[in-house]
Short mmCIF file of C-alpha atoms in Angstrom, two decimals:
data_model
loop_
_atom_site.label_atom_id
_atom_site.label_comp_id
_atom_site.label_asym_id
_atom_site.label_seq_id
_atom_site.Cartn_x
_atom_site.Cartn_y
_atom_site.Cartn_z
CA LEU I 82 97.75 97.04 73.27
CA PHE I 83 98.04 95.66 76.81
CA LYS I 84 101.54 94.29 76.23
CA ILE I 85 102.76 97.29 74.23
CA PHE I 86 101.43 99.78 76.81
CA PHE I 87 103.37 98.12 79.61
CA LEU I 88 106.46 97.59 77.47
CA TYR I 89 106.55 101.28 76.52
CA ILE I 90 105.80 102.49 80.03
CA THR I 91 108.72 100.39 81.25
CA ILE I 92 111.31 101.37 78.62
CA PHE I 93 110.26 104.94 77.76
CA PRO I 94 111.80 106.41 80.94
CA ALA I 95 115.18 104.95 79.92
CA PHE I 96 115.46 107.74 77.38
CA SER I 97 115.07 110.43 80.03
CA PHE I 98 118.64 109.79 81.25
CA MET I 99 117.44 109.12 84.78
CA THR I 100 118.43 105.46 85.03
CA GLY I 101 121.95 106.56 85.92
CA VAL I 102 120.61 108.74 88.73
CA LEU I 103 118.89 105.75 90.33
CA SER I 104 121.91 103.55 89.69
CA GLY I 105 124.11 106.11 91.42
CA LEU I 106 122.19 105.97 94.69
CA SER I 107 124.38 103.15 96.02
CA TYR I 108 127.47 105.12 95.09
CA TRP I 109 126.28 108.28 96.84
CA ALA I 110 124.86 106.46 99.87
CA GLY I 111 128.37 105.42 100.87
CA GLN I 112 129.84 108.93 100.85
CA ASP I 113 128.86 110.42 104.24
CA LYS I 114 127.62 114.05 104.24
CA LYS I 115 128.48 114.71 100.59
CA GLY I 116 126.55 111.58 99.70
CA VAL I 117 123.45 112.63 101.64
CA VAL I 118 123.28 115.89 99.70
CA ALA I 119 123.77 113.98 96.42
CA VAL I 120 121.02 111.50 97.35
CA ARG I 121 118.65 114.39 98.04
CA MET I 122 119.61 115.98 94.73
CA SER I 123 118.95 112.63 93.05
CA SER I 124 115.46 112.56 94.55
CA LEU I 125 114.81 116.03 93.17
CA LEU I 126 116.25 115.16 89.74
CA THR I 127 114.14 112.01 89.55
CA LEU I 128 110.97 113.90 90.34
CA VAL I 129 111.75 116.84 88.03
CA SER I 130 112.67 114.47 85.21
CA ALA I 131 109.43 112.51 85.66
CA LEU I 132 107.43 115.73 85.55
CA PHE I 133 109.36 116.94 82.50
CA LEU I 134 108.77 113.65 80.67
CA PHE I 135 105.08 113.84 81.53
CA VAL I 136 104.82 117.43 80.25
CA MET I 137 106.69 116.63 77.03
CA THR I 138 104.60 113.57 76.25
CA TRP I 139 101.45 115.50 77.13
CA ILE I 140 102.40 118.32 74.76
CA PHE I 141 103.04 115.80 71.96
CA ARG I 142 100.20 113.43 72.80
CA THR I 143 98.44 114.11 69.49
CA GLN I 144 101.56 113.11 67.57
CA ILE I 145 102.06 110.09 69.84
CA THR I 146 98.45 109.09 69.25
CA THR I 147 98.99 109.22 65.50
CA PHE I 148 102.36 107.44 65.65
CA LEU I 149 101.16 104.60 67.88
CA GLY I 150 97.67 104.39 66.42
CA TRP I 151 96.12 104.38 69.90
CA GLU I 152 92.92 106.07 70.96
CA PRO I 153 93.60 109.45 72.60
CA HIS I 154 92.46 108.39 76.08
CA TYR I 155 95.04 105.58 76.08
CA VAL I 156 97.80 108.05 75.26
CA SER I 157 96.61 110.44 77.98
CA ILE I 158 96.76 107.73 80.65
CA PHE I 159 100.12 106.63 79.25
CA CYS I 160 101.47 110.17 79.76
CA LEU I 161 100.27 110.13 83.37
CA GLY I 162 101.72 106.67 83.85
CA LEU I 163 105.20 107.89 83.00
CA LEU I 164 105.25 109.94 86.21
CA GLY I 165 104.93 106.89 88.42
CA SER I 166 106.97 104.71 86.14
CA MET I 167 110.03 106.90 86.62
CA ALA I 168 109.77 108.03 90.21
CA SER I 169 108.09 105.09 91.94
CA SER I 170 111.26 103.07 92.46
CA PHE I 171 113.25 105.87 94.11
CA TYR I 172 112.39 104.97 97.69
CA GLU I 173 113.04 101.24 97.38
CA GLU I 174 116.37 101.92 95.66
CA ILE I 175 117.60 104.40 98.27
CA ALA I 176 116.32 102.31 101.18
CA ILE I 177 118.33 99.32 99.95
CA ALA I 178 121.37 101.48 99.14
CA THR I 179 121.40 102.90 102.66
CA GLY I 180 121.21 99.49 104.32
CA LYS I 181 117.46 99.41 104.95
CA ILE I 182 117.26 96.22 102.91
CA TRP I 183 114.09 94.82 104.46
CA THR I 184 112.37 98.18 104.33
CA GLY I 185 113.14 98.59 100.63
CA ALA I 186 112.29 95.00 99.77
CA LEU I 187 109.02 95.01 101.72
CA PHE I 188 108.02 98.39 100.31
CA SER I 189 108.70 97.21 96.77
CA SER I 190 106.99 93.83 97.20
CA GLY I 191 104.01 95.28 99.05
CA MET I 192 103.41 97.95 96.46
CA ASP I 193 103.86 95.47 93.61
CA LEU I 194 101.32 93.17 95.26
CA ALA I 195 98.88 96.08 95.66
CA ARG I 196 99.38 97.10 92.02
CA THR I 197 98.87 93.57 90.71
CA ALA I 198 95.81 93.01 92.90
CA SER I 199 94.25 96.30 91.82
CA VAL I 200 94.83 95.50 88.15
CA LEU I 201 93.36 91.99 88.51
CA VAL I 202 90.33 93.15 90.50
CA THR I 203 89.75 95.96 88.01
CA ALA I 204 89.99 93.52 85.09
CA LEU I 205 87.54 91.10 86.69
CA LEU I 206 85.04 93.79 87.64
CA THR I 207 85.15 96.05 84.60
CA HIS I 208 86.52 94.04 81.66
CA SER I 209 87.86 97.41 80.50
CA LEU I 210 91.40 97.82 79.25
CA TYR I 211 91.28 101.54 79.97
CA ALA I 212 90.18 100.89 83.57
CA ILE I 213 93.11 98.47 83.97
CA PHE I 214 95.51 101.19 82.81
CA VAL I 215 93.92 103.68 85.21
CA ALA I 216 94.29 101.20 88.10
CA TYR I 217 97.94 100.67 87.20
CA VAL I 218 98.67 104.40 86.98
CA ALA I 219 96.83 105.10 90.24
CA THR I 220 98.81 102.49 92.17
CA GLN I 221 102.14 103.61 90.68
CA SER I 222 101.31 107.22 91.55
CA PHE I 223 100.38 106.16 95.08
CA LYS I 224 103.68 104.26 95.37
CA THR I 225 105.57 107.36 94.26
CA LEU I 226 103.75 109.59 96.75
CA VAL I 227 104.23 107.20 99.68
CA GLY I 228 107.87 106.60 98.73
CA TYR I 229 108.66 110.30 98.63
CA ILE I 230 106.88 110.91 101.95
CA LEU I 231 108.83 108.08 103.61
CA GLY I 232 112.05 109.29 102.01
CA TRP I 233 111.38 112.82 103.26
CA ARG I 234 110.77 111.59 106.79
CA GLN I 235 114.03 109.61 106.70
CA GLY I 236 116.06 112.50 105.30
CA MET I 237 116.66 110.87 101.90
CA VAL I 238 114.46 113.23 99.89
CA GLY I 239 115.18 116.91 99.51
CA PHE I 240 114.10 119.77 97.32
CA LYS I 241 117.08 122.11 97.59
CA TRP I 242 118.93 122.91 94.37
CA ASP I 243 122.73 122.98 94.43
CA THR I 244 124.45 123.42 91.07
CA GLN I 245 127.74 121.89 92.22
CA VAL I 246 126.02 118.78 93.57
CA PHE I 247 123.89 118.58 90.43
CA ARG I 248 127.06 118.51 88.31
CA ALA I 249 128.55 115.72 90.43
CA VAL I 250 125.37 113.63 90.25
CA TRP I 251 125.00 114.25 86.51
CA LYS I 252 128.68 113.45 85.86
CA TYR I 253 128.11 110.03 87.39
CA ALA I 254 124.63 109.44 85.97
CA PHE I 255 124.99 110.54 82.34
CA PRO I 256 127.32 107.78 81.05
CA VAL I 257 125.35 105.11 82.91
CA SER I 258 122.12 106.45 81.42
CA ILE I 259 123.58 106.47 77.90
CA ALA I 260 124.67 102.86 78.29
CA TRP I 261 121.27 101.85 79.67
CA GLY I 262 119.41 103.61 76.85
CA PHE I 263 121.65 101.92 74.27
CA GLY I 264 120.98 98.57 75.94
CA ILE I 265 117.24 99.16 75.68
CA LEU I 266 117.55 99.99 71.98
CA VAL I 267 119.58 96.88 71.30
CA SER I 268 117.42 94.58 73.42
CA TYR I 269 113.97 95.86 72.43
CA SER I 270 114.44 97.36 68.97
CA ASP I 271 112.25 94.67 67.44
#
């Protein structure tokens, strides 16, 4: 269950078509004012997509529970975990794409260290698989929150909708997302 939970929480977001949005951050970061607006739209799309995936899995959690054969509380924490799984890497990706290489790398490494430490401490103290999942989800959610706050302060996160910019971002992201999802199916279908 431990391995499958983390495998699914890693690959499930690939089918939300958001991998292309994150991949496109480097492309948009190099395009001056138009790129800044597209990066902000990408931040919004990433967050909205994460929330949508959470809502959809939450709505179908009974069916997911039956399909996976997990206990309901594991599926509930899995649904919550998808939020952080999708949106937590936005800040590190955009920081690196905009030339803040050390900032992105240190943010990513620091948060990964915090997540791993919290999971290990939780495992040692509780011996509870559910508590480990809760610790993981809490740290990923914290990483998402901190990343979006830092991104907002640096002008890389925005919440303004622009249909024309959305189309441009989606036109770039959709084929990349399709290819990534196909790659996941081929690589992890077993």
